[in-house]
Short mmCIF file of C-alpha atoms and ligand atoms in Angstrom, two decimals:
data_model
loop_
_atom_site.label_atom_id
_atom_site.label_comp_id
_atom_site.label_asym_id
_atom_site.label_seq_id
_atom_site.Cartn_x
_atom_site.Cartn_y
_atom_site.Cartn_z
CA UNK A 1216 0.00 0.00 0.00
CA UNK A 1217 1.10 3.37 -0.85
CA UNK A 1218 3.11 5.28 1.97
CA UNK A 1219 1.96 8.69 3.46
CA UNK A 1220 3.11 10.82 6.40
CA UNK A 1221 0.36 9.76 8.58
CA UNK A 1222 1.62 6.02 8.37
CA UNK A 1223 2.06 5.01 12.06
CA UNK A 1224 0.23 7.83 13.55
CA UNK A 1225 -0.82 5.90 16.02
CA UNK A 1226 2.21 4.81 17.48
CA UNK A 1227 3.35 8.84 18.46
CA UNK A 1228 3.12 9.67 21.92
CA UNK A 1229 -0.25 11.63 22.33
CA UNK A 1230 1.30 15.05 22.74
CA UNK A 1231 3.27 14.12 18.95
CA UNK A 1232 0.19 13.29 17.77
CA UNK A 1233 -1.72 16.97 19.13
CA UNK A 1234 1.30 18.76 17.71
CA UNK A 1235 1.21 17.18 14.52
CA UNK A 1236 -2.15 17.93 13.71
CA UNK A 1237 -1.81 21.58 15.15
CA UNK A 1238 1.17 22.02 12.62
CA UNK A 1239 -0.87 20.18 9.85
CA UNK A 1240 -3.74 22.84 10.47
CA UNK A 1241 -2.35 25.46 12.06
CA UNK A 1242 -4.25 25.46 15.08
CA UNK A 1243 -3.19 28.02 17.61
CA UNK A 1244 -1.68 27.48 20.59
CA UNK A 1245 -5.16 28.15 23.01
CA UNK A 1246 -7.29 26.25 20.21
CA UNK A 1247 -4.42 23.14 20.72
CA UNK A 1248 -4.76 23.57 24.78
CA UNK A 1249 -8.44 23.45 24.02
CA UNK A 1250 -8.68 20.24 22.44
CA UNK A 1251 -6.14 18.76 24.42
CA UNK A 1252 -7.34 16.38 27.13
CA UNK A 1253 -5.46 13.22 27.69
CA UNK A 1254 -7.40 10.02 28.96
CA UNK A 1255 -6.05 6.68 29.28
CA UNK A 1256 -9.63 5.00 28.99
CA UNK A 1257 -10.31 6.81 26.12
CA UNK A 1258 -6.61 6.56 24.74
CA UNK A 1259 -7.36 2.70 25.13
CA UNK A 1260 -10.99 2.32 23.53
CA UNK A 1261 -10.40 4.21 20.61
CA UNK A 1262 -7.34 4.14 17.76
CA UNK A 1263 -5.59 7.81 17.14
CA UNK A 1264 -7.53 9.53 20.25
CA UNK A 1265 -6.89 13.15 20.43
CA UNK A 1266 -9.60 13.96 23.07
CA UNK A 1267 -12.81 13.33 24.85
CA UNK A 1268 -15.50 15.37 23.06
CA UNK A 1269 -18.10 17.05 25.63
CA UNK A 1270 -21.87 16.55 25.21
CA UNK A 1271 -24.51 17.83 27.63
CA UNK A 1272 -25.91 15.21 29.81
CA UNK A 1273 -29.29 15.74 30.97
CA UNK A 1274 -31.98 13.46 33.08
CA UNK A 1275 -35.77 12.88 31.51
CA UNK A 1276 -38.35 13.12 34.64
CA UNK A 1277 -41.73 11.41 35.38
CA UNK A 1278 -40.92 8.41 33.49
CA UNK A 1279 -42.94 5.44 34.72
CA UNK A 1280 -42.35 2.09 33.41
CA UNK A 1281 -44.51 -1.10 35.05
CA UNK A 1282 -45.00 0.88 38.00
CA UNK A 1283 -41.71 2.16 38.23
CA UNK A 1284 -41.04 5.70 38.03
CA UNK A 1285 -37.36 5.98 36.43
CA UNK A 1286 -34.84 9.26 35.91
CA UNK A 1287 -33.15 8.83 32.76
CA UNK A 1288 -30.26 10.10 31.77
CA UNK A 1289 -29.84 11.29 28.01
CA UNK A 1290 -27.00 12.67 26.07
CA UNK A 1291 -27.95 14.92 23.29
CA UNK A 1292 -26.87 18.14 21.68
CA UNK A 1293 -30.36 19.08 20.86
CA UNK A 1294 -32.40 21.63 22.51
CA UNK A 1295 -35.81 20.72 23.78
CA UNK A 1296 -35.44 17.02 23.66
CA UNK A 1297 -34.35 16.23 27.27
CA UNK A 1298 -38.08 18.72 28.07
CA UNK A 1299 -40.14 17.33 25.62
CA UNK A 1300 -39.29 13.55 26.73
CA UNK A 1301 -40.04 14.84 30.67
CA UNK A 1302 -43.56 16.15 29.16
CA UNK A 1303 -44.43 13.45 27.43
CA UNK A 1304 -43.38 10.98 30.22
CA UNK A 1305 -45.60 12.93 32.53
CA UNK A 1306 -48.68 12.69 30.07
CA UNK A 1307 -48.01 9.24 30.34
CA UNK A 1308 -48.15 8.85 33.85
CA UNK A 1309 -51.42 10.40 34.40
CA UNK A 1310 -52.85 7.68 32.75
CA UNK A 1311 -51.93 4.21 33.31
CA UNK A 1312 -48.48 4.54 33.07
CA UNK A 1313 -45.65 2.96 30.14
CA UNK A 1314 -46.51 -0.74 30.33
CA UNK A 1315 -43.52 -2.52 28.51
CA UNK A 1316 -42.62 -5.66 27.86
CA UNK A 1317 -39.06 -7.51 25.85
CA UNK A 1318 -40.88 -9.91 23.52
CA UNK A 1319 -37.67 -11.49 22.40
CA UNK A 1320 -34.03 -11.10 23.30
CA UNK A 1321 -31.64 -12.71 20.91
CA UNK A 1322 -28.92 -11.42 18.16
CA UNK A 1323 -28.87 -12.70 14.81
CA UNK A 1324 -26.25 -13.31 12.82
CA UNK A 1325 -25.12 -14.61 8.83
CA UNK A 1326 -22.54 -16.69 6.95
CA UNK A 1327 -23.05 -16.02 3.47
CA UNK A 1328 -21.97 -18.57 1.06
CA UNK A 1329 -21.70 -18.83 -2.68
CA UNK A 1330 -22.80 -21.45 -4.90
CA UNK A 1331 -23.24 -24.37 -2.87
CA UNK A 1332 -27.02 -26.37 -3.40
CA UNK A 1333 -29.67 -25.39 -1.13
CA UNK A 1334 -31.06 -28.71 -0.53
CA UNK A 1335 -27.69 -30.21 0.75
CA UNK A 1336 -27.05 -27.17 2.86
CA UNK A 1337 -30.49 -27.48 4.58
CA UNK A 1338 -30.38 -30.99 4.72
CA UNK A 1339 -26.90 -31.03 6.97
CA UNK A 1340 -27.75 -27.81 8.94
CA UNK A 1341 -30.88 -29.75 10.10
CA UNK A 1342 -29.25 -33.06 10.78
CA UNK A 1343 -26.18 -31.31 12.23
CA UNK A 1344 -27.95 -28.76 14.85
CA UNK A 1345 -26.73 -30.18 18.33
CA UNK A 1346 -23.11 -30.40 16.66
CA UNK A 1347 -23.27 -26.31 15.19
CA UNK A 1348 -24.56 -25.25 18.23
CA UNK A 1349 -21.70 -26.78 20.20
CA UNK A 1350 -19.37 -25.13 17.31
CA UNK A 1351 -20.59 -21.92 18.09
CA UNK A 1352 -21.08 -22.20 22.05
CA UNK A 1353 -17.23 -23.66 22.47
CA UNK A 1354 -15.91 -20.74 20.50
CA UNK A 1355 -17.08 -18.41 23.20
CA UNK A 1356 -17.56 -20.68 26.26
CA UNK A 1357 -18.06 -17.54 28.66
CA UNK A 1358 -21.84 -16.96 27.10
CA UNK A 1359 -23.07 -20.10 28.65
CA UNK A 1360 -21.63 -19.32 32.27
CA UNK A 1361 -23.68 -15.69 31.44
CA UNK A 1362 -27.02 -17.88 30.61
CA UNK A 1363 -26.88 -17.11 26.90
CA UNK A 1364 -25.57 -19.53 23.65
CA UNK A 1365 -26.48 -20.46 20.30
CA UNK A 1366 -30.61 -20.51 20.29
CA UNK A 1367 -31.49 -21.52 16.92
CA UNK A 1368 -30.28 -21.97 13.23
CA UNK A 1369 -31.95 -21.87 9.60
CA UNK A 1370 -30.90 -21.74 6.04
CA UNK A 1371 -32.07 -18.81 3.88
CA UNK A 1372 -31.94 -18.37 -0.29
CA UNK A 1373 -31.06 -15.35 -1.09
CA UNK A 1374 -30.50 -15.56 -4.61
CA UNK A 1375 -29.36 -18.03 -7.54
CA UNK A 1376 -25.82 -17.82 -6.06
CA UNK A 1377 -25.94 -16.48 -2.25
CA UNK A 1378 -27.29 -18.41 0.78
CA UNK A 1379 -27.18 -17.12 3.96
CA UNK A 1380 -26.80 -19.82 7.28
CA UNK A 1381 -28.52 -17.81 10.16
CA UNK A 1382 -27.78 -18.42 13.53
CA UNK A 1383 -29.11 -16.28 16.16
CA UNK A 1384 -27.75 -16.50 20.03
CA UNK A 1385 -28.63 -15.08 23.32
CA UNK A 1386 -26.61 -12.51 24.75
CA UNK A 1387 -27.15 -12.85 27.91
CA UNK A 1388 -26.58 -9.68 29.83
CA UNK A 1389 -24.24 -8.58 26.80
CA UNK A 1390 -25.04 -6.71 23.68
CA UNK A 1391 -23.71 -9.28 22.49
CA UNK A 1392 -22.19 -8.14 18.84
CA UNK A 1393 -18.36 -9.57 19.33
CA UNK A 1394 -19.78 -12.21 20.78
CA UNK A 1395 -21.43 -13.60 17.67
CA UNK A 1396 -19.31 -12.61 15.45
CA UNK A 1397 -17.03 -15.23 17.16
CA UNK A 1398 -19.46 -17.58 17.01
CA UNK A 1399 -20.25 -17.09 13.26
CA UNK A 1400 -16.50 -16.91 11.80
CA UNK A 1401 -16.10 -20.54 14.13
CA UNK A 1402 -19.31 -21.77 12.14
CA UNK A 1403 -18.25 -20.62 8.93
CA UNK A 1404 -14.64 -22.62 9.44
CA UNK A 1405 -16.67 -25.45 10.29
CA UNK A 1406 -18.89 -25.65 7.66
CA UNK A 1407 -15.67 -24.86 4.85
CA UNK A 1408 -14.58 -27.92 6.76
CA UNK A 1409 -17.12 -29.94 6.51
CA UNK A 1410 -18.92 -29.03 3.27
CA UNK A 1411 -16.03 -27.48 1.34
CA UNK A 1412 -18.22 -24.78 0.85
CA UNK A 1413 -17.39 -21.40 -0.02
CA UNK A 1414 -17.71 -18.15 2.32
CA UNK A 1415 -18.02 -14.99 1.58
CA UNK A 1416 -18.49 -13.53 4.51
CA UNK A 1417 -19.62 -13.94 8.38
CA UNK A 1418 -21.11 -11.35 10.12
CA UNK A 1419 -24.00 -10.26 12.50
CA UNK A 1420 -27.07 -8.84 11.31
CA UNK A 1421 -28.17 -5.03 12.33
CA UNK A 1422 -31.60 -6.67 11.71
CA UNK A 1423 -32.34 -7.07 15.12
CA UNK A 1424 -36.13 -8.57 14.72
CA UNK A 1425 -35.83 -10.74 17.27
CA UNK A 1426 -34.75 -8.47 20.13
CA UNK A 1427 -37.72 -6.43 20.27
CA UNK A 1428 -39.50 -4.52 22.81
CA UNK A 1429 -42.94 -2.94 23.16
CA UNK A 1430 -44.21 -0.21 25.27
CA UNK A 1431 -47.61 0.26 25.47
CA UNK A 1432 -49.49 3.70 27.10
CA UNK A 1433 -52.39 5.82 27.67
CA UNK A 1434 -53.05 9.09 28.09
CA UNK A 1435 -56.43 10.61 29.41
CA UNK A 1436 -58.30 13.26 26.98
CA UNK A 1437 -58.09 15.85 30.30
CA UNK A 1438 -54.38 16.33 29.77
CA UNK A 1439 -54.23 16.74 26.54
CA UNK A 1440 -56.51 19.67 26.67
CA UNK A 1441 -55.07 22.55 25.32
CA UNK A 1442 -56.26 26.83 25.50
CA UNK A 1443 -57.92 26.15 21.99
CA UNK A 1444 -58.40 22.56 21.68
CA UNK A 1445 -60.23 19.74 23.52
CA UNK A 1446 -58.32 16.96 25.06
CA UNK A 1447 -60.57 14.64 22.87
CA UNK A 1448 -59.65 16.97 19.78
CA UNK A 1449 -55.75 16.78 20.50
CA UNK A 1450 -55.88 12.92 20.66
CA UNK A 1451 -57.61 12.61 17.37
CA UNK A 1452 -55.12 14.72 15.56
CA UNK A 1453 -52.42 12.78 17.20
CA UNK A 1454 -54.43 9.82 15.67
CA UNK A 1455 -54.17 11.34 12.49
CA UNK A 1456 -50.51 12.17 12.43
CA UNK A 1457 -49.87 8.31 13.48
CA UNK A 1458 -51.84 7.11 10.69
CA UNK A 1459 -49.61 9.78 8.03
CA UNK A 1460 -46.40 8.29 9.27
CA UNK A 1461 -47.77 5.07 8.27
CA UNK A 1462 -49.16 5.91 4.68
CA UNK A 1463 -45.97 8.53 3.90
CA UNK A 1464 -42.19 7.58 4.24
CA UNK A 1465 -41.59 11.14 3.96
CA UNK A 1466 -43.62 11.83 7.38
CA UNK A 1467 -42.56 8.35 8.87
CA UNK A 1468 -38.82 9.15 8.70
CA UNK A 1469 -39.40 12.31 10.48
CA UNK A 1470 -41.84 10.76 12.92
CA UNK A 1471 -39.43 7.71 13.79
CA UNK A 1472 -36.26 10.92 13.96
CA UNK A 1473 -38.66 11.84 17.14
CA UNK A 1474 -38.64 8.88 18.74
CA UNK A 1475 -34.61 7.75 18.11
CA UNK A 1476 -34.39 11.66 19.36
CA UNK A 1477 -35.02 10.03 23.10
CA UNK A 1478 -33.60 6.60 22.28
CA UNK A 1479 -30.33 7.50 21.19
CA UNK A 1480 -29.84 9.70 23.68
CA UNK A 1481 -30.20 7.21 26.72
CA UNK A 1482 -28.66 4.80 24.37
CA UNK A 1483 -25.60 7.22 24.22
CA UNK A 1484 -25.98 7.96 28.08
CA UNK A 1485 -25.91 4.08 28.65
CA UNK A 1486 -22.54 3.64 26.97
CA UNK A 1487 -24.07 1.54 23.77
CA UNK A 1488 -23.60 1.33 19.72
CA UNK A 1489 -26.34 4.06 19.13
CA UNK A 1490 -25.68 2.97 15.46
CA UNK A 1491 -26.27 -0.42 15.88
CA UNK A 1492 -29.56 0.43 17.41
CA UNK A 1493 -30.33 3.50 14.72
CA UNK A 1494 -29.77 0.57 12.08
CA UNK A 1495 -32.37 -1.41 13.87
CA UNK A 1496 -34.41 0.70 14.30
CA UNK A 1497 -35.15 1.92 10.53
CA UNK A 1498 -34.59 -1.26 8.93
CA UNK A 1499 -37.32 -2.83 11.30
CA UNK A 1500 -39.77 0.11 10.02
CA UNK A 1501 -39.28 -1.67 6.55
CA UNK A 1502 -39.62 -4.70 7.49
CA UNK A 1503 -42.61 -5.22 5.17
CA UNK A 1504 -41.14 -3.78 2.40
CA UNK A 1505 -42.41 -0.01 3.18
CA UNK A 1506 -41.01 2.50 5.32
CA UNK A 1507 -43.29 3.30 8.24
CA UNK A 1508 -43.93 4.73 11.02
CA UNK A 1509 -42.47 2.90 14.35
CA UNK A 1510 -44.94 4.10 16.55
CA UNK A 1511 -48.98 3.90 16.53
CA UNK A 1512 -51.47 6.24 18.25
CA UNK A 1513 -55.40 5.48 18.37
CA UNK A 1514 -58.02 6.93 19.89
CA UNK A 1515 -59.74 4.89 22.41
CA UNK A 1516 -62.59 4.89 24.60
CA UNK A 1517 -60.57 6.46 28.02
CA UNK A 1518 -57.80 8.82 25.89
CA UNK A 1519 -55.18 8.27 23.24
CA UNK A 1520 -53.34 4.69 23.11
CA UNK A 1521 -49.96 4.99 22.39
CA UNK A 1522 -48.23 1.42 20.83
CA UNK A 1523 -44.23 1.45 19.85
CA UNK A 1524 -42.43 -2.20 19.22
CA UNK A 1525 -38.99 -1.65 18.26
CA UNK A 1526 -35.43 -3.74 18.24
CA UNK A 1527 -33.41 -2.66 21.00
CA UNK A 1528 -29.85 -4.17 20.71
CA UNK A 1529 -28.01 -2.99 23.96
CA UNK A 1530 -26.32 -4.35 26.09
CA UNK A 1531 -25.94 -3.77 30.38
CA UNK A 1532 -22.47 -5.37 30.63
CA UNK A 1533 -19.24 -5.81 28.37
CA UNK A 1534 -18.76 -3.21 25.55
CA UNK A 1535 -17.95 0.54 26.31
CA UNK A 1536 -20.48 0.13 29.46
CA UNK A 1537 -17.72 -1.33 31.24
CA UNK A 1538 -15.05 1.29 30.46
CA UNK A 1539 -17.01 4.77 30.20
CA UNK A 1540 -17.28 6.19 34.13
CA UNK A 1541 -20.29 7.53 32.85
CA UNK A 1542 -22.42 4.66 31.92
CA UNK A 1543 -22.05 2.81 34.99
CA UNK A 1544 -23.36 6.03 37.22
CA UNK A 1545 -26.33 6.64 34.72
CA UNK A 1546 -27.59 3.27 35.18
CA UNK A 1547 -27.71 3.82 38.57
CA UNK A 1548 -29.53 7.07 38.27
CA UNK A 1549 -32.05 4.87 35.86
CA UNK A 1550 -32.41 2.55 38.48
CA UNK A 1551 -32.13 -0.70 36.05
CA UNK A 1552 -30.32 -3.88 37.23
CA UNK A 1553 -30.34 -5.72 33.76
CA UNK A 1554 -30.67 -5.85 30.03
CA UNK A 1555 -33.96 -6.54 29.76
CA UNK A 1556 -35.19 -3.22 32.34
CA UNK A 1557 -32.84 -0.77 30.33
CA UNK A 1558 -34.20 -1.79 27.09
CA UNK A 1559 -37.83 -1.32 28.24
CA UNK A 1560 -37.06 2.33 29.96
CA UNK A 1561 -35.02 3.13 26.62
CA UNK A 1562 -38.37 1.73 24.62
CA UNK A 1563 -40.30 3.98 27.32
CA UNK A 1564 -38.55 7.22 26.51
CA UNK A 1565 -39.03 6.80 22.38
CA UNK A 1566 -42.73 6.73 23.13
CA UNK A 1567 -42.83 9.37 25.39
CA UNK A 1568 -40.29 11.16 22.75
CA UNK A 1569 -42.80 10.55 20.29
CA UNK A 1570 -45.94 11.85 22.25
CA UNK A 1571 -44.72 15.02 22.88
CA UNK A 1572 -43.70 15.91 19.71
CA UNK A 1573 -46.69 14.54 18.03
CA UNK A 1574 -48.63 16.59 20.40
CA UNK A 1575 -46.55 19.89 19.84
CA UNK A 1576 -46.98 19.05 16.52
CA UNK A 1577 -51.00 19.22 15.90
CA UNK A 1578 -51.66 22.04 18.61
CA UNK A 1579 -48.95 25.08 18.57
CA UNK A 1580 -46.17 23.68 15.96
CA UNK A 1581 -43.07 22.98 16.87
CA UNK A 1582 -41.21 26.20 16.68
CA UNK A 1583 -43.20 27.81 19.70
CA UNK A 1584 -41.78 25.46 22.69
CA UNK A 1585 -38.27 25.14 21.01
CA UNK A 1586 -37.39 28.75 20.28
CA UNK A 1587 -36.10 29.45 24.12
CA UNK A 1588 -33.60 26.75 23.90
CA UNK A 1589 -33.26 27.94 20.09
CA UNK A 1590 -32.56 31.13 21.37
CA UNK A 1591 -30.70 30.03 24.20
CA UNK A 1592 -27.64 28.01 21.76
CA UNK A 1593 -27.78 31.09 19.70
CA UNK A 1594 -27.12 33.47 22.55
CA UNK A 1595 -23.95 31.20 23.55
CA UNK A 1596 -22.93 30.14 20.06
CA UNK A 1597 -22.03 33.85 19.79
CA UNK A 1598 -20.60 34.50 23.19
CA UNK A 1599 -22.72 35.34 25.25
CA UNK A 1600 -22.05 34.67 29.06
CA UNK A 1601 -24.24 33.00 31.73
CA UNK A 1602 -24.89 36.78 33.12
CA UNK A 1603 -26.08 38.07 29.98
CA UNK A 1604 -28.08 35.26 28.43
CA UNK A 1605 -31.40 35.68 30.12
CA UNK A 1606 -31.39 39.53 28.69
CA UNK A 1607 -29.77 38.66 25.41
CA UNK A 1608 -32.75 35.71 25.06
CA UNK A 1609 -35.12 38.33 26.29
CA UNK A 1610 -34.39 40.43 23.54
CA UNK A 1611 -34.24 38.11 20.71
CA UNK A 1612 -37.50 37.08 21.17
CA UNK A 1613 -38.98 40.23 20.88
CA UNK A 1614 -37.13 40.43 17.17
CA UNK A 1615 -38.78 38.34 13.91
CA UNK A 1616 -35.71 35.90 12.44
CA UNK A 1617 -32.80 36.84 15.35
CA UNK A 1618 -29.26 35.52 14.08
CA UNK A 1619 -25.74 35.85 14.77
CA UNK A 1620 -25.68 39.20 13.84
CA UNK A 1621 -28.40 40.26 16.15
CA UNK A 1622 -27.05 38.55 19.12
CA UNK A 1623 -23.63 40.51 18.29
CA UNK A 1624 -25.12 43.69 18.19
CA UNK A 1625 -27.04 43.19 21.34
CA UNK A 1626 -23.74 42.04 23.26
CA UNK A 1627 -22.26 45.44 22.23
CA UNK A 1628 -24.68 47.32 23.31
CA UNK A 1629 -24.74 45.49 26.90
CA UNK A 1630 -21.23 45.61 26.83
CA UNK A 1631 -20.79 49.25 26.17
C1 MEV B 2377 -37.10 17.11 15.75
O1 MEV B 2377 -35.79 16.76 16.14
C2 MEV B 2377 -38.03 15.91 15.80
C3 MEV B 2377 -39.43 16.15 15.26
O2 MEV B 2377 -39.37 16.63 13.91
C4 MEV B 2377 -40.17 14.82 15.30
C5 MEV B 2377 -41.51 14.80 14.61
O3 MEV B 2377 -41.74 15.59 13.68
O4 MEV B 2377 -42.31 13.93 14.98
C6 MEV B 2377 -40.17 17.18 16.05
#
């Protein structure tokens, strides 16, 4: 491969590797003491670290899950989220509460192979089961001391050339993705050994559809009352935005961007692949071959219903929730003890996500109840203090369009 000066970058010392890049971009020397912020957990978990990169932490209130009421911590750069999710958990809790429930809990996984018949394939996956799944479980023996291993195993066509072997496991407490991996690339030397087949590759899936979890809620009509509308009115628009993320990928991306809005957040605050679970996430809303929405809302006879199933592929142990100081202290401030709790107060928040800016939505827009946190980042983006925000925000919202330019001018004037 060709040779360039960033060839064993990773091998400087990490102050090298700061100055480097401050030469390389002329970075001054406060912007380099800036981003310079040595950690050894960090320096560890990641290749080429330069530093750990700040997001605000915040905690959603008045979450209550099966009785439980749960503070959740979320990660997110986004104004309004962290608000919306405490509003929308507290609409939930004056009715019956967030009933949720982990239907299934177990990670899938492929080996692809190429031109090899079906019918033989089948034919020794079936008659060889016991024997795979011992394959699999002895390549990472730890998973059955953790209550998890190889759960079941079926042969798919994909096309005239390409069948995929799929083998899904559970993870125990674990989220379970190295784990299978493992498992798979121990199958897939197995099977070459055995069948002389060929394989092109052996990998988990990101379609988690059998580690799902569903959250179920209702809110009654009296708090969804509104100055202008009737609770009863509010909860058949919401109805009615539900039923256009399901008819229209355009308004089902943008619906489903709500509820990943709380998920990835706690995800994030958890310590877990937010990816993984983003990937989930939209390729289970095609599962039937149309994008839709994730979430359903229906009007029935004591308020609006609220229904979200979704793949939640986390895990409470192993990963970056070992390592991260963080993750470890926010599950304690969620108050879960396992997998299977943090995926249904995750689940929990994505509905409650969703309510609240489905509601927001059909009764004032959206704009009204984000602009002071709009206005807010705007205010600081352009330096203003602590001191000075609540005046500066005070007089942006008085203008029509504020920008940077406004929130400059008004700093000189205070400043003056
Ligand atoms: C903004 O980050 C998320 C929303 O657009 C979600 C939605 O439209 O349902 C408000």
């Amino acid at each position: 491969m060709m040779k360039t000066k960033w060839d064993h970058f990773y091998k400087k010392t990490y102050q090298q590797r700061l100055d480097l890049i401050a030469k390389e971009v002329g970075l001054s020397a406060d912007q380099l003491n800036k981003l310079g912020n040595d950690s050894t957990v960090s320096r560890n978990l990641i290749e080429n670290f330069l530093t750990d990169y700040p997001l605000p932490e915040g905690v959603v209130t008045n979450l209550k899950v099966n009785g439980q009421e749960h503070l959740v911590p979320m990660v997110t750069e986004e104004p309004s989220v962290i608000a919306a999710a405490s509003n929308g958990s507290k609409l939930l809790a004056s009715g019956t509460g967030i009933k949720a429930e982990v239907l299934s809990h177990l990670i899938g996984g492929q080996i692809v192979i190429k031109d090899f018949p079906l019918a033989k394939l089948t034919q020794f996956v079936d008659q060889h089961r016991p024997e795979l799944f011992a394959v699999a479980n002895g390549s990472h023996p730890h998973i059955l001391q953790y209550g998890g291993g190889a759960q079941k195993v079926g042969v798919r066509k994909l096309d005239e050339h390409f069948t995929s072997v799929d083998l899904a496991v559970d993870p125990g407490e674990a989220m379970g993705a190295n784990t299978i991996n493992t498992m798979l690339e121990a199958v897939a030397a197995w099977l070459q050994q055995k069948l002389a087949v060929t394989v092109t590759m052996a990998i988990l899936t990101n379609f988690e559809a059998e580690r799902i979890v569903q959250v179920n809620g209702t809110v009654p009509f009296s708090a969804l009352e509104t100055q202008s509308m009737s609770g009863e009115t509010v909860a058949k628009r919401i109805a009615d935005a539900s039923r256009i993320a399901e008819i229209d990928h355009y308004r089902a991306a943008t619906h489903n961007k709500g509820i990943m809005n709380g998920i990835d957040a706690a995800v994030i605050a958890f310590g877990n692949d937010w990816r993984a679970v983003e990937s989930a996430a939209h390729s289970y809303a095609a599962k039937d071959g149309h994008y839709r929405g994730l979430s359903q809302w229906s009007v029935s006879a004591t308020g609006l219903a609220g229904h979200l199933t979704i793949p939640m592929p986390i895990g409470y142990v192993g990963g970056a929730t070992k390592v991260l100081p963080l993750a470890k202290i926010n599950q304690q401030i969620a108050q879960v003890t396992n997998v299977r709790e943090e995926m249904k107060v995750i689940a929990a928040v994505g509905l409650a996500q969703n309510l609240a800016a489905l509601k927001a939505l059909v009764t004032d827009g959206i704009q009204k109840g984000h602009m002071n946190l709009q206005l807010n980042s705007l205010a600081m983006a352009n330096g203003a203090t602590r001191e000075e925000l609540p005046v500066v925000v005070d007089r942006l919202k008085k203008m029509k369009q504020p920008d940077s330019t406004d929130v400059k001018q008004i700093l000189r004037q205070l400043r003056r």
